[in-house]
Short mmCIF file of C-alpha atoms and ligand atoms in Angstrom, two decimals:
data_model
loop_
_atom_site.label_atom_id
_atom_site.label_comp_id
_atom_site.label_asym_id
_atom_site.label_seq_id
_atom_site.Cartn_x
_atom_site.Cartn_y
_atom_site.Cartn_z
CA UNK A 425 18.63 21.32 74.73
CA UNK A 426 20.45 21.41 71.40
CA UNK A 427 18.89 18.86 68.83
CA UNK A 428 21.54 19.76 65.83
CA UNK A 429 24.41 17.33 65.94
CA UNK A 430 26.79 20.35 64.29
CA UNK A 431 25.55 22.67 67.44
CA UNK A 432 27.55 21.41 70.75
CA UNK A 433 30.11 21.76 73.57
CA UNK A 434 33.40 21.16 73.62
CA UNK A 435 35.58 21.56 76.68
CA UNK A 436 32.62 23.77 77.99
CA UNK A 437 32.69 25.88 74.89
CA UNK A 438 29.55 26.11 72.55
CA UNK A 439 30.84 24.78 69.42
CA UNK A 440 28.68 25.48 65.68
CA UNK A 441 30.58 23.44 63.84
CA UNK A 442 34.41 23.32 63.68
CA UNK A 443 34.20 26.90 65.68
CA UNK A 444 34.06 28.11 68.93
CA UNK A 445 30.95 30.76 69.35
CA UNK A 446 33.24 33.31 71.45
CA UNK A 447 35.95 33.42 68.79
CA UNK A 448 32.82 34.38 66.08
CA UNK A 449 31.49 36.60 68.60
CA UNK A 450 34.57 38.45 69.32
CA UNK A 451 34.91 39.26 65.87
CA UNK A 452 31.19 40.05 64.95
CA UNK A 453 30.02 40.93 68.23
CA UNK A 454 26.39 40.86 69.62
CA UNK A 455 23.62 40.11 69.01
CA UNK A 456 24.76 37.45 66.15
CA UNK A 457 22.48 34.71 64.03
CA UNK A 458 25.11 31.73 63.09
CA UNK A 459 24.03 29.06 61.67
CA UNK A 460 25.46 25.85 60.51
CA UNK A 461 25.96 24.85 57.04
CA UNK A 462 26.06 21.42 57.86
CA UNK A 463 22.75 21.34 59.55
CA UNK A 464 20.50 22.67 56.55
CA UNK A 465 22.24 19.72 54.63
CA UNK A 466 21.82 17.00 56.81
CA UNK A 467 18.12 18.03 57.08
CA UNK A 468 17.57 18.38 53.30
CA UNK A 469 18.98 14.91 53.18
CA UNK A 470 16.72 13.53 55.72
CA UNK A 471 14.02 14.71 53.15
CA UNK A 472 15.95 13.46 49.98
CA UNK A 473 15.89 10.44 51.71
CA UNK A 474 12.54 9.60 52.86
CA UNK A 475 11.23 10.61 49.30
CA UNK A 476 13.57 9.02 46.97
CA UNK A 477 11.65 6.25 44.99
CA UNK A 478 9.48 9.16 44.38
CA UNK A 479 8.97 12.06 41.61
CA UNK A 480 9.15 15.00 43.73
CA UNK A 481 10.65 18.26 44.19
CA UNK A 482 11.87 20.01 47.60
CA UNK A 483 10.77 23.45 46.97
CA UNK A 484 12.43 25.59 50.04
CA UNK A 485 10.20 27.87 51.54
CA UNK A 486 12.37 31.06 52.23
CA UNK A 487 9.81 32.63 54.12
CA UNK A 488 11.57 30.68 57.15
CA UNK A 489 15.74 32.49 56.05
CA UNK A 490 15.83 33.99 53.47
CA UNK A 491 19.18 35.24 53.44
CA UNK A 492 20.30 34.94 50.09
CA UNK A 493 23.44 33.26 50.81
CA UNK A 494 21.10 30.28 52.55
CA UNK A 495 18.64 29.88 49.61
CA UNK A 496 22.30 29.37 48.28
CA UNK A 497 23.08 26.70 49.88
CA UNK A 498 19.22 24.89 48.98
CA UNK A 499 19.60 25.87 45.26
CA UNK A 500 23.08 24.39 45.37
CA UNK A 501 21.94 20.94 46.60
CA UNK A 502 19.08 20.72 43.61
CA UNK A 503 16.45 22.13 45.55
CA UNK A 504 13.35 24.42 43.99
CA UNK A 505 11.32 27.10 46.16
CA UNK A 506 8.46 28.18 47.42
CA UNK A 507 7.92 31.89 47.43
CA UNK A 508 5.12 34.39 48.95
CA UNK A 509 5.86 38.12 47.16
CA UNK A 510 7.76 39.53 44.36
CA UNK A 511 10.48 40.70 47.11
CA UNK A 512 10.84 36.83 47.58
CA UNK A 513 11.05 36.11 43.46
CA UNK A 514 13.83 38.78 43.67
CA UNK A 515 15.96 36.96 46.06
CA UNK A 516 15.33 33.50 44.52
CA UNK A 517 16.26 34.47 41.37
CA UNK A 518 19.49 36.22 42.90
CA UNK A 519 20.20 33.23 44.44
CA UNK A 520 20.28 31.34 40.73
CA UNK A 521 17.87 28.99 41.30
CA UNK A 522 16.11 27.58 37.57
CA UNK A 523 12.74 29.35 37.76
CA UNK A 524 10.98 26.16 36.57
CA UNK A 525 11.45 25.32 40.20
CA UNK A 526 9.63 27.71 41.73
CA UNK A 527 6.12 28.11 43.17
CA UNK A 528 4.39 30.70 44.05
CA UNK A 529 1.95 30.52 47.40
CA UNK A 530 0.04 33.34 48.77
CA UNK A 531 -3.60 35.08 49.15
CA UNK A 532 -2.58 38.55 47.95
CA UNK A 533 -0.36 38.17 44.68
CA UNK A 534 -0.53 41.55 42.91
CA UNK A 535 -0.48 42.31 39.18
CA UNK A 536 3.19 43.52 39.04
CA UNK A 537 4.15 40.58 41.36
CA UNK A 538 1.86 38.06 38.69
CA UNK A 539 3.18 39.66 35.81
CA UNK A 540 6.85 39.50 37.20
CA UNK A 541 6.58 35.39 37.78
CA UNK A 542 5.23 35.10 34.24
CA UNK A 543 7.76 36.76 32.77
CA UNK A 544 10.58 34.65 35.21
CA UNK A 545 9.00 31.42 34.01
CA UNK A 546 8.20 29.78 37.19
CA UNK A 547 6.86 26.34 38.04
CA UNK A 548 3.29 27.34 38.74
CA UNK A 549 1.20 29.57 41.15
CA UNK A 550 -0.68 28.04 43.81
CA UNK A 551 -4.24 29.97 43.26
CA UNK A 552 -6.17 30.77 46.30
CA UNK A 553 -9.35 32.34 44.86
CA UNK A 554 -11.22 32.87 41.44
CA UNK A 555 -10.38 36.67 41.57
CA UNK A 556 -6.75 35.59 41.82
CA UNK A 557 -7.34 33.10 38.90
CA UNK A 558 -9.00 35.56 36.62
CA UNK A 559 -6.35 37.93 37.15
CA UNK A 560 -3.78 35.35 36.18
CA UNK A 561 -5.29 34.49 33.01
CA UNK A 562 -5.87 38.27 32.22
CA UNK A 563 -2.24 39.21 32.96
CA UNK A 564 -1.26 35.43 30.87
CA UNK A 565 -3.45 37.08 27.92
CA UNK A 566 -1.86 40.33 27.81
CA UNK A 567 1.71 38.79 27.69
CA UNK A 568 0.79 36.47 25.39
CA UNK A 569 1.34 33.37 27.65
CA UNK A 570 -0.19 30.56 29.35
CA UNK A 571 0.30 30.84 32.86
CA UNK A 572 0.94 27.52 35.31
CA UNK A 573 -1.46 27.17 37.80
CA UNK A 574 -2.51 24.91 40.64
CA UNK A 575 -5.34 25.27 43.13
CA UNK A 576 -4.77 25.70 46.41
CA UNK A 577 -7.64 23.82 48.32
CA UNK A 578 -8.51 24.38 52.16
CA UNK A 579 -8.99 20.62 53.09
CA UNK A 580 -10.66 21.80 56.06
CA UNK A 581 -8.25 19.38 58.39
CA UNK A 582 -7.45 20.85 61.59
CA UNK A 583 -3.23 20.45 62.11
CA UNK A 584 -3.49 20.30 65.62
CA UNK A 585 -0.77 22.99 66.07
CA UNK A 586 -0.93 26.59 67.45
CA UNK A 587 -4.13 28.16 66.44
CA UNK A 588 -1.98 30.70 64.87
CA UNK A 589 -0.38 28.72 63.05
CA UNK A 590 -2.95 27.15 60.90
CA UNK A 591 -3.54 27.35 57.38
CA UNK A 592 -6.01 24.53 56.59
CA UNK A 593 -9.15 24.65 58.59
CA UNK A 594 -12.36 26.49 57.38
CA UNK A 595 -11.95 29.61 58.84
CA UNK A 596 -8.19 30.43 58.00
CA UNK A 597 -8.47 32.96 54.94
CA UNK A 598 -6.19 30.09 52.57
CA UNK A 599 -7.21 28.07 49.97
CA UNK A 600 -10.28 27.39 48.26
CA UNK A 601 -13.29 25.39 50.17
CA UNK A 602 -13.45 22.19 49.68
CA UNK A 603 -17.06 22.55 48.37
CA UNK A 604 -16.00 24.64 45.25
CA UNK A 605 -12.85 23.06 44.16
CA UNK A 606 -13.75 21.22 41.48
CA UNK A 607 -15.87 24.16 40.05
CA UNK A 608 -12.91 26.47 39.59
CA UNK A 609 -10.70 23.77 38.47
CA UNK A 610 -12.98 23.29 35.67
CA UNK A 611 -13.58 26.87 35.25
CA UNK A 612 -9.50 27.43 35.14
CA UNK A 613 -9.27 24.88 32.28
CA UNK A 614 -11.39 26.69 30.24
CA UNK A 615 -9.66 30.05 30.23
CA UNK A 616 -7.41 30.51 27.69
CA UNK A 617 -4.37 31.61 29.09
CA UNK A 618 -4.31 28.95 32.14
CA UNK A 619 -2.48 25.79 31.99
CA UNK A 620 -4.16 23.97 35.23
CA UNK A 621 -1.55 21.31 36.22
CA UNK A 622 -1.67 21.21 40.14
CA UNK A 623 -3.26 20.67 43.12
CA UNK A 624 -1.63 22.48 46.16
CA UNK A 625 -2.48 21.90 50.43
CA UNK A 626 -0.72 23.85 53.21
CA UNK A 627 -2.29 22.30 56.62
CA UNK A 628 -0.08 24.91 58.93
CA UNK A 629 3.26 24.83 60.58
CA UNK A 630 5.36 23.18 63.50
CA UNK A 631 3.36 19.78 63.28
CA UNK A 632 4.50 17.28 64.98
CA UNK A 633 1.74 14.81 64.41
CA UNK A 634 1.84 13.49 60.61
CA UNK A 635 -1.53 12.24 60.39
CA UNK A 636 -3.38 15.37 58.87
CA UNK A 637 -1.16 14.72 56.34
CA UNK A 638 -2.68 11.50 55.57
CA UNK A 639 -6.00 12.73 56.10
CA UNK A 640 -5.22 15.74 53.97
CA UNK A 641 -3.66 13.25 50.85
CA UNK A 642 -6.70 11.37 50.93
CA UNK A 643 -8.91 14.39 50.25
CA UNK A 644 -6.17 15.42 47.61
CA UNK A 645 -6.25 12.30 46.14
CA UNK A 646 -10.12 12.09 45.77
CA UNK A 647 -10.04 15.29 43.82
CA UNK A 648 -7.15 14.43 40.94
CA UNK A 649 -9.31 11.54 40.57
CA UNK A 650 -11.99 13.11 39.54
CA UNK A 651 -10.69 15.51 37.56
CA UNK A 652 -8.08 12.96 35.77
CA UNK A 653 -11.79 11.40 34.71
CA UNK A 654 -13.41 15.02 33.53
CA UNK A 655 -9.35 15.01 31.38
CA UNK A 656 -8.12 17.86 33.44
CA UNK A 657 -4.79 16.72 33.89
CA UNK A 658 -2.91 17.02 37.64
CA UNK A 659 0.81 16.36 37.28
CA UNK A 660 2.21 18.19 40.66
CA UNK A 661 0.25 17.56 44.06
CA UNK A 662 1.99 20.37 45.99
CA UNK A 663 1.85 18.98 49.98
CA UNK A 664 2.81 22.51 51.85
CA UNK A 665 5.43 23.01 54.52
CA UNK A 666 4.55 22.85 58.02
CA UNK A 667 6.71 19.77 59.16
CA UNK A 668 7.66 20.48 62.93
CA UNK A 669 10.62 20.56 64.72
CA UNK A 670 11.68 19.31 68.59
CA UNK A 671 12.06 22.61 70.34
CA UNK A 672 11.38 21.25 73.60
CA UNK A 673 12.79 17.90 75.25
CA UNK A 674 9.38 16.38 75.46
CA UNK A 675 8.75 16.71 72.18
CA UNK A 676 8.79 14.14 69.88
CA UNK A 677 10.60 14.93 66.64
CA UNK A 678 8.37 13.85 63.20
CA UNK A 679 9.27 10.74 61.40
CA UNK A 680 9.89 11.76 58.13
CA UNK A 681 10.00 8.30 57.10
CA UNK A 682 6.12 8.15 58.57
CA UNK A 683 5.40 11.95 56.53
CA UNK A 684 6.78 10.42 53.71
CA UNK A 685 4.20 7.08 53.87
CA UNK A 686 1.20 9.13 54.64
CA UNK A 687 1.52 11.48 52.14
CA UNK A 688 2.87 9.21 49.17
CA UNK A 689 0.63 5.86 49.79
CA UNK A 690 -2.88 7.65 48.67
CA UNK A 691 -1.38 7.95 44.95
CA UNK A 692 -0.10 4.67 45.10
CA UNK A 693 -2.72 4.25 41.93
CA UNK A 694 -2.50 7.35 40.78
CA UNK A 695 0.10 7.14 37.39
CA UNK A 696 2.63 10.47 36.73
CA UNK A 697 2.20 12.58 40.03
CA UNK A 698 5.37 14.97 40.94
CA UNK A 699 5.16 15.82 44.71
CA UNK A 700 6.33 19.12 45.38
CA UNK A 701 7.47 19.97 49.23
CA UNK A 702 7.65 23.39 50.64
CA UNK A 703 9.48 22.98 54.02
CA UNK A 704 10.62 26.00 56.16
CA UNK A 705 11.28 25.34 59.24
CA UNK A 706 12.30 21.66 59.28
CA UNK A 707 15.25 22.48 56.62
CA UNK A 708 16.41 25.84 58.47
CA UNK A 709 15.41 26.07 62.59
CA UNK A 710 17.69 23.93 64.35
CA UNK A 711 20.43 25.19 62.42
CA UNK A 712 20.10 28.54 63.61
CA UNK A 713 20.96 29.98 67.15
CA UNK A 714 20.66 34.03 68.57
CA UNK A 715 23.84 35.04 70.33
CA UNK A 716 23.33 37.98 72.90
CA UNK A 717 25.17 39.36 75.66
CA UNK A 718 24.24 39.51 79.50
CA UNK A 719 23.62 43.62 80.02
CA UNK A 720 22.12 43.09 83.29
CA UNK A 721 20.90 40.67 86.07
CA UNK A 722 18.19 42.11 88.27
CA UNK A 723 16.08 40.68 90.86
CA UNK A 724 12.88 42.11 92.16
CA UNK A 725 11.88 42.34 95.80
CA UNK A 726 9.15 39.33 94.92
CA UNK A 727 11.34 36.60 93.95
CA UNK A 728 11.63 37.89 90.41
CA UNK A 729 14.93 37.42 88.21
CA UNK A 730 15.40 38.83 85.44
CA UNK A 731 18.10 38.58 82.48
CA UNK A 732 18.28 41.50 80.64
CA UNK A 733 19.85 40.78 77.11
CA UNK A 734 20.60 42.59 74.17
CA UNK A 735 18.10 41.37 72.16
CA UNK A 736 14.35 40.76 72.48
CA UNK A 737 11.19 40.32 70.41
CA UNK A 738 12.70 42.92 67.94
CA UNK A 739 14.75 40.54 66.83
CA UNK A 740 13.19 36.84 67.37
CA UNK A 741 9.26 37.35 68.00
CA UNK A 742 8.57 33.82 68.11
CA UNK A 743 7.67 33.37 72.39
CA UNK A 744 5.55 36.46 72.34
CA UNK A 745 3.82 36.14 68.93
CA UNK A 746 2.69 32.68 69.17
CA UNK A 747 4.06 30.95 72.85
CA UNK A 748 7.29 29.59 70.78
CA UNK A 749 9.65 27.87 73.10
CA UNK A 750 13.65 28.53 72.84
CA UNK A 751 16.33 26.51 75.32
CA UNK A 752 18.71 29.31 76.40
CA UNK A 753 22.33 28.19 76.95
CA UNK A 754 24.93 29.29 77.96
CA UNK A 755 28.15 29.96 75.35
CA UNK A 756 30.54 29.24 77.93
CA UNK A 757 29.75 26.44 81.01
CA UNK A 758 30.94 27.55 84.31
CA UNK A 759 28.84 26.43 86.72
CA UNK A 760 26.45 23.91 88.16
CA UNK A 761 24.20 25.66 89.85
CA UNK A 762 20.73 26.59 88.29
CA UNK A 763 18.65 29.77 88.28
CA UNK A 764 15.24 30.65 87.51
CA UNK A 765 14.49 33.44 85.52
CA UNK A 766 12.75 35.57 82.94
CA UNK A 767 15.15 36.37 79.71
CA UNK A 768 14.10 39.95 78.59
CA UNK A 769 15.39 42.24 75.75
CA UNK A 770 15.46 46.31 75.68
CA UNK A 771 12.42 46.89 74.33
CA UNK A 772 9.42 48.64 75.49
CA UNK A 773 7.32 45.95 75.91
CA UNK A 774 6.46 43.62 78.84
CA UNK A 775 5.69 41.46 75.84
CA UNK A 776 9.71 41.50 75.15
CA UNK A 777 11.00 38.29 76.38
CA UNK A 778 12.70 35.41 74.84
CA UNK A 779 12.25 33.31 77.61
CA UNK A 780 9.75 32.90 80.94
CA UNK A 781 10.33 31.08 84.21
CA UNK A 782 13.66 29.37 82.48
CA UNK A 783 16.16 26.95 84.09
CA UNK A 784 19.63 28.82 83.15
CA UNK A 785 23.16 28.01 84.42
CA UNK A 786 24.05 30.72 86.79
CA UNK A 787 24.79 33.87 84.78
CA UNK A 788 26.38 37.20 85.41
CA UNK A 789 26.52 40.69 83.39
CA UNK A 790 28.53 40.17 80.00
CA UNK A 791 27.61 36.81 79.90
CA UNK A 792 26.98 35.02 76.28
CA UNK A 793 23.82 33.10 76.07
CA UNK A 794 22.99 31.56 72.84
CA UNK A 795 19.12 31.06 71.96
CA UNK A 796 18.36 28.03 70.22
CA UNK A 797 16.45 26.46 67.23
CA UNK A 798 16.57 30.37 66.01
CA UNK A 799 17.29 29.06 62.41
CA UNK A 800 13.43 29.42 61.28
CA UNK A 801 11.56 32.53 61.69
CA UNK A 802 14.02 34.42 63.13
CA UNK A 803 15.58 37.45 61.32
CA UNK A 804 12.83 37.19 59.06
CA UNK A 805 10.50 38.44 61.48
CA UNK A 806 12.73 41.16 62.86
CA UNK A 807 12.29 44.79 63.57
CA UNK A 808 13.78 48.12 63.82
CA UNK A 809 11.70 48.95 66.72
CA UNK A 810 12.75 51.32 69.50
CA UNK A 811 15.56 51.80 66.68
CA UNK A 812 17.96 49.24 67.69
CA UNK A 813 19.70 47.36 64.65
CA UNK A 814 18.73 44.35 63.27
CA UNK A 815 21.38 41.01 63.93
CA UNK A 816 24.63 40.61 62.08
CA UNK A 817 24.07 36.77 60.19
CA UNK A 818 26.93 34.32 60.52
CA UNK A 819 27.10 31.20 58.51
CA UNK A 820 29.27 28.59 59.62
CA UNK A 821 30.56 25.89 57.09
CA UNK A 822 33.31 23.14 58.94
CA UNK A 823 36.52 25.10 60.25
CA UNK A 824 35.35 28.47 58.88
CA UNK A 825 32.53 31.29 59.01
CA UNK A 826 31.88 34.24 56.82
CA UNK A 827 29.33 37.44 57.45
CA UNK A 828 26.75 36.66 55.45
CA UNK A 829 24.69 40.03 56.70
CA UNK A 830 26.93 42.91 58.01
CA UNK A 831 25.43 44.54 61.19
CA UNK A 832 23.70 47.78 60.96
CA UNK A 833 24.77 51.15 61.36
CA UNK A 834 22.86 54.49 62.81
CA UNK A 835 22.81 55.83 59.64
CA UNK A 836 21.14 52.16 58.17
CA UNK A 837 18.12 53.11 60.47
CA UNK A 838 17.42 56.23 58.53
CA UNK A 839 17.70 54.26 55.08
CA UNK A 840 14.96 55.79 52.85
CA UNK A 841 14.26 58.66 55.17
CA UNK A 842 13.39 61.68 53.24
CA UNK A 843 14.69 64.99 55.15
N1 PLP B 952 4.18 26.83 52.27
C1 PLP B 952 3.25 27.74 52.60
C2 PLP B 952 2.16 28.02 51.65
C3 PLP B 952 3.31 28.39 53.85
O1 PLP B 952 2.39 29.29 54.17
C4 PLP B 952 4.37 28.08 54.74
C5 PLP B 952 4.47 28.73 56.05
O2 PLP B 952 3.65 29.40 56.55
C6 PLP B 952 5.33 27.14 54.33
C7 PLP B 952 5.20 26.52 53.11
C8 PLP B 952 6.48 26.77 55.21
O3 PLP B 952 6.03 26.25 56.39
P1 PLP B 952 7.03 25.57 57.42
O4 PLP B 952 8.10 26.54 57.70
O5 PLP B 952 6.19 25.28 58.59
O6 PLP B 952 7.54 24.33 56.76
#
């Protein structure tokens, strides 16, 4: 199933864009991330869209691609973003974007990492515990600043996706209970190198049901309420990421006109609130797709096939970490006839396979199979392990394509080896 109207066949051939996927591979060989241009657009503008008569800010969250030339392409259209470490600060601020447009998420920010954002001028941190918040103002004080800061409050709203994928409920380490928010936002406007002017939720990822949202806003709403009345001012309500995608047919895709209404409509009294969205995966999966080639086709003496590809969970962990779901097509259609089989990489792991049980064309040894929706927490959560390379990126934009991350050699393995 390919969702992405820029991903498609034509005359047979997979298609990303203006290109055909055998002419990229043939230059770039295998395995390959290409991704479409066209797609991350057309999704940011799905987003622009459904939030227009709105103050708000579409803060990419480049924990999803982070290849710089992507957050490129974000930063380009007027987008912020929403970073997790001082490796990801690094890239954003590569990648140009205006520093007043970036937050900062994340349980563990360290001292350098703190004193680094200060110093870049972002947008605000989103502060997930009063350790965190005391460090903050301690670092603020020594540079002689006052550091942006919004609370990051666990709502306690279940997201009804994989359990693994949860951010919001009470016993996921984010956040700050509901019971003590207001306490450390009033304790946060009393320190003297704080500037408390957020409130920040992040229910979990791949949802596909936009009601905790809703549910999650009304919570949010409650609390800059109150505070507005105690004069601690909340100008940014900071909604998360987590917006799903269709991976599988029977999936129903979000309405992002419906996101939109739920998460807007309990500030509808609420006067000079800036939404800030950190999307991931709805901007940057379906653009994406994992080209590998065919090494072998095996079948066991119990009924077994297997499809042995170069590459595995080394290079998209997704099915094994948390039961994500990829259609596997083929790059060139020959045939009608259907097979059933297990997709498997090289690694050393029966936990190595991209696919179980899977309905694939009929396919033979140097066959190209493209794995889909690949765009989102894909070569992010790659490996070296067992040694193999990680994935030459391709990015695709109309007629054209450009390298956008070279392939690996040997000798990149042993990068920072000391011998
Ligand atoms: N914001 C925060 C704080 C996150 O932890 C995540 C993902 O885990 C995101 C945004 C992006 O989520 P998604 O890719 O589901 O939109």
């Amino acid at each position: 199933m390919i969702r992405a109207p820029h991903i498609y066949y034509e005359k047979n051939n997979l298609m990303v864009e203006g290109v055909m996927v055998e002419k990229i591979i043939n230059e770039v060989g295998t395995p390959a991330y290409i991704y479409s241009k066209s797609s991350f657009i057309d999704q940011l503008k799905q987003l622009k869209d459904a939030f227009k008569d709105y103050s708000a800010i579409i803060c990419y969250s480049i924990k999803a691609c982070h290849n710089t030339n992507i957050i490129k392409i974000f930063v380009n259209e007027g987008c912020g973003l929403d970073i997790v470490s001082g490796g990801e600060l690094y890239r954003a601020l590569k990648a140009s974007v205006d520093p007043r447009k970036i937050v900062y998420s994340g349980v563990g920010k360290t001292s350098r990492e703190i004193t680094e954002s200060i110093n870049a001028g972002i947008l605000m941190f989103n502060v997930e515990s009063e350790q965190e918040l005391e460090r903050i103002n301690r670092i603020g004080s020594s540079l002689n600043n006052k550091a942006p800061v919004s609370i990051r409050v666990n709502p306690g709203v279940d997201a009804k996706t994989h359990p693994y994928i949860t951010t919001g409920m009470k016993e996921n380490k984010f956040g700050i209970d509901s019971g003590k928010v207001i306490d450390i936002f009033r304790l946060a406007s009393k320190m003297s190198n704080i500037e408390v002017c957020g409130i920040d939720v992040h229910l979990g990822s791949q949802l596909l049901n936009p009601k905790p949202y809703g549910e999650a806003m009304k919570i949010i709403a409650g609390y800059v309420k109150q505070l507005k009345d105690e004069n601690i001012d909340i100008r940014y309500v900071d909604v998360g990421g987590g917006l799903g995608i269709s991976y599988k047919e029977e999936q129903q895709a979000v309405s992002v006109q419906e996101y939109a209404s739920l998460i807007t409509e309990s500030f509808i009294d609420i006067p000079g609130i800036t939404f800030i969205l950190e999307p991931g995966r709805f901007l940057t999966a379906q653009a994406g797709i994992l080209v590998a080639r065919v090494q072998y086709v095996k079948d066991n003496l119990y009924g077994k096939r297997f499809v042995i590809v170069d590459t595995g969970m080394h290079h998209l962990i997704r099915p094994p970490l948390y039961g994500g779901y990829h259609s596997i097509i083929p790059v060139r259609k020959k045939s009608d006839v259907r097979i059933k089989a297990d997709v498997v990489g090289p690694i050393c792991e029966s936990t190595d396979f991209l696919g179980k049980k899977c309905l694939l064309e009929e396919v033979y040894q140097d066959d190209l199979l493209a794995v889909t929706d690949t765009g989102a927490y894909g070569i992010v959560l790659a490996s070296h392990y067992n040694s193999h390379s990680l994935p030459v990126e391709v990015l695709v934009d109309g007629a054209g394509f450009k390298i956008i991350r070279q392939k690996e050699t040997y000798e990149d393995l042993l990068y920072g080896e000391l011998t």
